[in-house]
PDB file of C-alpha atoms in Angstrom:
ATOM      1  CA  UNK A 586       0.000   0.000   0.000  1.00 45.00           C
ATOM      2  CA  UNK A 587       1.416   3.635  -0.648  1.00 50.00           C
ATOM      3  CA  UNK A 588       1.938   6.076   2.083  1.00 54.00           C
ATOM      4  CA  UNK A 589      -1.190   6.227   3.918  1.00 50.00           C
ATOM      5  CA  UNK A 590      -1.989   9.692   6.342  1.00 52.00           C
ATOM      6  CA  UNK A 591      -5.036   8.420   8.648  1.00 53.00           C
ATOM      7  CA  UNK A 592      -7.720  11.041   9.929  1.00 55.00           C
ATOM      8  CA  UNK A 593     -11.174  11.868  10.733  1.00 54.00           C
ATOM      9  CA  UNK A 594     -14.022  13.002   8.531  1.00 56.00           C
ATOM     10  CA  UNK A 595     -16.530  14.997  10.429  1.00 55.00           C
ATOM     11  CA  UNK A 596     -19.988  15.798   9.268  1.00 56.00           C
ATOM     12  CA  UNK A 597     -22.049  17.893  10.645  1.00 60.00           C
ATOM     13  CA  UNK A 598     -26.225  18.585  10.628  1.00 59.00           C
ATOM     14  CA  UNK A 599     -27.186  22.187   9.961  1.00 64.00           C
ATOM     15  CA  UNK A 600     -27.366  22.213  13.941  1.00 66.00           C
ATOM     16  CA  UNK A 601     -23.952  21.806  14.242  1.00 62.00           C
ATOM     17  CA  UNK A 602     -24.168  18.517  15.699  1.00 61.00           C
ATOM     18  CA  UNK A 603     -22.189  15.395  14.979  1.00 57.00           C
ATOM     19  CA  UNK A 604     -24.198  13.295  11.622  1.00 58.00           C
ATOM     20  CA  UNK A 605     -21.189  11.156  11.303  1.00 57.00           C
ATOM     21  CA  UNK A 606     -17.782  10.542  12.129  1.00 56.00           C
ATOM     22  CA  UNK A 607     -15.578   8.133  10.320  1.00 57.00           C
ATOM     23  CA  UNK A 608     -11.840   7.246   9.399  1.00 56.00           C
ATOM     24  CA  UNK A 609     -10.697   8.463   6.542  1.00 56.00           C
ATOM     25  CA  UNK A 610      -7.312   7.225   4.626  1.00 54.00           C
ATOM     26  CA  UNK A 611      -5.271   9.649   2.423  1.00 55.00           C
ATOM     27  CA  UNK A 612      -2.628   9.067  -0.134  1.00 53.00           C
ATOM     28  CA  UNK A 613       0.689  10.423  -0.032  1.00 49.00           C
ATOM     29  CA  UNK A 614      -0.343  13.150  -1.802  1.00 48.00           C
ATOM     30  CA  UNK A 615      -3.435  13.559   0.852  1.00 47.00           C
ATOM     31  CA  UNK A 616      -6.249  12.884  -1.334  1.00 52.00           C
ATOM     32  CA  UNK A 617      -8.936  10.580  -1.014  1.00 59.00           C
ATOM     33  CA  UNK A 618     -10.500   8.544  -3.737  1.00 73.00           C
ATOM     34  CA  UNK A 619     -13.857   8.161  -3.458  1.00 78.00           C
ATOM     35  CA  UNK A 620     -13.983   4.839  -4.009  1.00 78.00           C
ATOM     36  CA  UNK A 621     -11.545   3.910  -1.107  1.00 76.00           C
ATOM     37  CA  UNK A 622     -13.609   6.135   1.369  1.00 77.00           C
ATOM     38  CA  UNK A 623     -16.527   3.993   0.481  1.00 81.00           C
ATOM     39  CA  UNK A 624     -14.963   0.720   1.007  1.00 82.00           C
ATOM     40  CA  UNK A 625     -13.150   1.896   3.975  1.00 77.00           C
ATOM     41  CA  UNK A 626     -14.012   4.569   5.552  1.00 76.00           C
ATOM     42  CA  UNK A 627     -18.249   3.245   5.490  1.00 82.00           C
ATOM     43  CA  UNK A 628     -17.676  -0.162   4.555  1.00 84.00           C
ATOM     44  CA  UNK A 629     -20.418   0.392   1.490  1.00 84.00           C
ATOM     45  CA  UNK A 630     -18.435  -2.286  -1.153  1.00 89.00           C
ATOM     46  CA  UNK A 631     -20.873  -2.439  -3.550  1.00 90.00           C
ATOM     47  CA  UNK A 632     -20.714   1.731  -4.037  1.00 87.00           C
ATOM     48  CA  UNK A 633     -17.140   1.577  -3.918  1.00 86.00           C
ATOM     49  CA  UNK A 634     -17.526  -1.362  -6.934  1.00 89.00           C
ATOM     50  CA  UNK A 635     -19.786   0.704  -8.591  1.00 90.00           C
ATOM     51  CA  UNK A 636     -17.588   3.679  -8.593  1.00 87.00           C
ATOM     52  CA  UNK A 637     -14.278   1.234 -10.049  1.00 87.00           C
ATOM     53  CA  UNK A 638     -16.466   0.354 -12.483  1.00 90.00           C
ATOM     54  CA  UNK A 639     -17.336   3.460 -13.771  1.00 90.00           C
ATOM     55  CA  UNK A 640     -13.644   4.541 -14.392  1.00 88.00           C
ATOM     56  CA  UNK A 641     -12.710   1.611 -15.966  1.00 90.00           C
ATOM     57  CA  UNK A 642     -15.890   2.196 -18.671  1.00 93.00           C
ATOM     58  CA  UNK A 643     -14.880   5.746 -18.728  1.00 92.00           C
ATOM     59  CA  UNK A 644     -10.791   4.896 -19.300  1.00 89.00           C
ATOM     60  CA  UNK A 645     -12.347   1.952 -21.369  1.00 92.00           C
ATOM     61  CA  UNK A 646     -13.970   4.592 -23.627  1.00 95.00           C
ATOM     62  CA  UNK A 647     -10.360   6.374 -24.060  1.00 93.00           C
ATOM     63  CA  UNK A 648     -11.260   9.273 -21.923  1.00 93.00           C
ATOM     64  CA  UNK A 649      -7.769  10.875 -20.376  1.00 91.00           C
ATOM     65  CA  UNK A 650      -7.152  14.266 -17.924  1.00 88.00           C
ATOM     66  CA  UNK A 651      -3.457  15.614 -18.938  1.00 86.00           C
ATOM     67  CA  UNK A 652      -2.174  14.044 -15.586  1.00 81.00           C
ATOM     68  CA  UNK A 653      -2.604  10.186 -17.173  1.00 83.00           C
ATOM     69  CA  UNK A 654      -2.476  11.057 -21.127  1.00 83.00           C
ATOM     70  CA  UNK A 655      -0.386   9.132 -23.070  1.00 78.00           C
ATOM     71  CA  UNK A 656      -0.439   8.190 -27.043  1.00 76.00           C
ATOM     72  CA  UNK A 657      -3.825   7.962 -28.458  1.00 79.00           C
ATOM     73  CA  UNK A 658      -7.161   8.534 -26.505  1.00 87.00           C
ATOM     74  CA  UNK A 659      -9.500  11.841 -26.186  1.00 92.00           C
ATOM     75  CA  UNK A 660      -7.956  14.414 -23.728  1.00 92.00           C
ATOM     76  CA  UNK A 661     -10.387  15.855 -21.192  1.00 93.00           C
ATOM     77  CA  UNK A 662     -10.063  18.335 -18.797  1.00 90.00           C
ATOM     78  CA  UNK A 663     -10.841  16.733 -14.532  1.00 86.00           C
ATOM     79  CA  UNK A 664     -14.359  18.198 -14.673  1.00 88.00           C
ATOM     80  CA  UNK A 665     -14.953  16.347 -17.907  1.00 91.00           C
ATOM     81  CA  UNK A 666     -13.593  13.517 -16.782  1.00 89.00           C
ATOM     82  CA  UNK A 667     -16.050  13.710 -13.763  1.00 88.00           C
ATOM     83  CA  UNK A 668     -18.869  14.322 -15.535  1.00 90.00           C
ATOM     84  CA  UNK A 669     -18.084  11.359 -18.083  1.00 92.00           C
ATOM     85  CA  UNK A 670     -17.344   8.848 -14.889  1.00 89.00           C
ATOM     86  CA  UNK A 671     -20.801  10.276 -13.169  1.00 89.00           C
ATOM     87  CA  UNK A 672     -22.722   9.290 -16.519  1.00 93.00           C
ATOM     88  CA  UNK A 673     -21.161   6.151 -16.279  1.00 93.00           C
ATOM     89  CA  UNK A 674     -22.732   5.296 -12.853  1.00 90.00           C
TER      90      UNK A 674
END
């Protein structure tokens, strides 16, 4: 596993008050993929399943951000990418 940095999400209610609490991992470069916090940070595998699957349609379809282009495929900016990998849900 890469370097992991271990913390706390906090949510709050528009009160203010505690709606949820969980462990959070980050990567080394202290982001969180959404389909790791599902898995484990709420233990919800078959969103976190869901969400792998949608990338690997979107990649699949030859979608790429500048950050993973290489020869060949359509370059996208992130929010594209998002929106393409939301559809794909």
């Amino acid at each position: 596993m890469a370097d992991v940095t271990v913390t706390t999400l906090n949510i709050f209610n528009r009160a203010g008050e505690w709606s949820l609490r969980a462990p959070l991992l980050l990567d080394q470069f202290e982001r969180l993929a959404p389909d790791v916090m599902l898995r484990l940070s709420f233990k919800l595998e078959a969103e976190a399943d869901a969400v792998e699957a949608a990338v690997r349609r979107t990649l699949g379809a030859g979608l790429r951000t500048p950050d993973i282009a290489g020869a060949g495929g359509t370059l996208v900016s992130t929010q594209e990418m998002g929106a393409a990998i939301e559809r794909a849900l």
